[in-house]
Coordinates of C-alpha atoms in Angstrom, one line a residue:
T52 CA 0.0 0.0 0.0
D53 CA 1.0 3.6 -0.2
N54 CA 1.5 3.7 3.6
G55 CA 3.8 0.7 3.4
V56 CA 6.0 2.4 0.7
K57 CA 6.0 5.6 2.7
Q58 CA 7.5 3.6 5.7
V59 CA 10.1 2.0 3.5
A60 CA 11.0 5.3 2.0
R61 CA 11.3 7.0 5.4
H62 CA 13.6 4.3 6.8
C63 CA 15.5 3.2 3.7
Y64 CA 16.6 6.6 2.3
K65 CA 19.6 5.1 0.6
L66 CA 17.4 2.8 -1.4
R67 CA 18.6 2.4 -5.0
Y68 CA 16.5 -0.4 -6.5
L69 CA 12.9 -1.2 -5.9
N70 CA 10.4 -3.5 -7.6
L71 CA 6.7 -2.7 -6.9
R72 CA 5.3 -4.3 -10.0
G73 CA 1.8 -5.5 -9.7
C74 CA 1.1 -3.7 -6.4
E75 CA -2.2 -2.1 -7.5
M76 CA -2.6 -0.3 -4.2
I77 CA 0.5 1.9 -5.0
S78 CA -0.4 5.4 -6.3
D79 CA 1.2 8.7 -6.9
L80 CA 1.3 9.3 -3.1
A81 CA 3.7 6.5 -2.6
V82 CA 5.8 7.4 -5.7
D83 CA 6.0 11.0 -4.4
A84 CA 7.1 9.9 -0.9
L85 CA 9.6 7.5 -2.3
S86 CA 11.1 10.0 -4.7
R87 CA 11.4 12.7 -1.9
S88 CA 13.1 10.4 0.6
C89 CA 15.1 8.2 -1.8
S90 CA 16.8 10.6 -4.2
R91 CA 19.5 8.0 -4.9
L92 CA 17.0 5.7 -6.6
R93 CA 18.4 4.3 -9.8
S94 CA 15.9 1.6 -10.8
L95 CA 12.2 1.5 -10.2
D96 CA 9.5 -0.9 -11.5
I97 CA 6.0 0.4 -10.9
G98 CA 4.4 -1.7 -13.6
K99 CA 0.6 -2.2 -13.2
C100 CA 0.6 0.3 -10.3
D101 CA -2.1 3.0 -10.0
V102 CA 0.4 5.7 -11.1
T103 CA -0.3 8.8 -13.2
D104 CA 1.7 11.4 -15.0
L105 CA 1.7 13.5 -11.8
G106 CA 3.6 10.7 -10.0
L107 CA 6.1 10.4 -12.8
R108 CA 6.7 14.1 -12.7
D109 CA 7.5 14.0 -9.0
L110 CA 9.7 11.0 -9.5
S111 CA 11.7 12.5 -12.3
I112 CA 12.2 15.9 -10.6
N113 CA 13.3 14.3 -7.3
C114 CA 15.3 11.4 -8.8
P115 CA 17.1 12.8 -11.8
N116 CA 19.7 10.0 -11.8
L117 CA 17.2 7.3 -12.5
K118 CA 18.6 4.8 -15.0
K119 CA 15.9 2.2 -15.3
L120 CA 12.1 2.6 -15.1
S121 CA 9.2 0.3 -15.9
V122 CA 5.6 1.6 -16.1
R123 CA 4.5 -1.5 -18.0
G124 CA 0.7 -1.7 -17.9
C125 CA 0.2 1.6 -16.1
E126 CA -3.2 2.6 -17.6
M127 CA -3.1 6.3 -16.6
V128 CA 0.4 7.1 -17.9
T129 CA 0.5 9.3 -21.1
D130 CA 3.0 11.1 -23.3
Q131 CA 3.2 13.9 -20.7
G132 CA 4.5 11.6 -18.0
L133 CA 7.1 10.1 -20.3
T134 CA 8.2 13.5 -21.5
N135 CA 8.8 14.6 -17.9
V136 CA 10.8 11.5 -17.1
A137 CA 12.9 12.0 -20.3
Y138 CA 13.5 15.7 -19.7
Y139 CA 14.5 15.4 -16.0
C140 CA 16.2 12.0 -16.2
R141 CA 18.5 12.5 -19.2
G142 CA 20.7 9.5 -18.2
L143 CA 17.8 7.1 -18.4
Q144 CA 19.1 3.9 -20.0
Q145 CA 16.1 1.6 -20.0
L146 CA 12.3 2.3 -20.1
N147 CA 9.5 -0.2 -20.3
I148 CA 6.3 1.1 -21.7
Q149 CA 4.7 -2.2 -22.8
D150 CA 0.9 -2.2 -22.6
V151 CA 0.8 1.6 -21.8
L152 CA -2.0 2.7 -24.2
G153 CA -1.7 6.4 -23.3
V154 CA 1.7 6.6 -25.0
T155 CA 1.8 7.7 -28.6
T156 CA 4.6 8.4 -31.1
E157 CA 5.0 11.8 -29.5
G158 CA 5.9 10.4 -26.1
Y159 CA 8.3 7.9 -27.7
R160 CA 10.0 10.6 -29.7
N161 CA 10.4 12.8 -26.7
V162 CA 12.2 10.0 -24.8
K163 CA 14.5 9.5 -27.7
K164 CA 15.1 13.2 -28.0
Y165 CA 16.2 13.7 -24.4
C166 CA 17.6 10.2 -23.6
R167 CA 19.4 9.3 -26.8
K168 CA 20.9 6.0 -25.5
C169 CA 17.7 4.8 -23.8
I170 CA 16.4 1.4 -24.8
I171 CA 12.6 1.5 -24.9
E172 CA 10.6 -1.7 -24.5
H173 CA 7.1 -1.4 -26.0
T174 CA 4.3 -3.4 -27.6
N175 CA 3.0 -0.7 -29.9
P176 CA 3.8 -1.6 -33.5
G177 CA 3.4 2.1 -34.5
L178 CA 6.4 3.1 -32.4
G179 CA 10.0 3.0 -33.6

């Protein structure tokens, strides 16, 4: 839950890698708390969590050194969320956007624009 992640974030501020995939009770509130307390975060999997573009904005602003991010299956993520991640996390190396229907060619191109070396995993045949 969000409260569980908040407790982890508060006590594990040196956290660098976290996998929350499939934890459907995780929302922007948890991502915000995590990003504020754990600015050293390098890899985060929030696939199938209840996260929106707002959570991704907070994450990217507070964790600019993020290298790996998965939002696979996040139904409320759109191009705007990806653009924020790409803009603030220029060193992003791997991004999983499989089954994220809110992402279009625009979001994909923005990631490639700001994070030239980023490997993007996707399931949309219309994307590069």
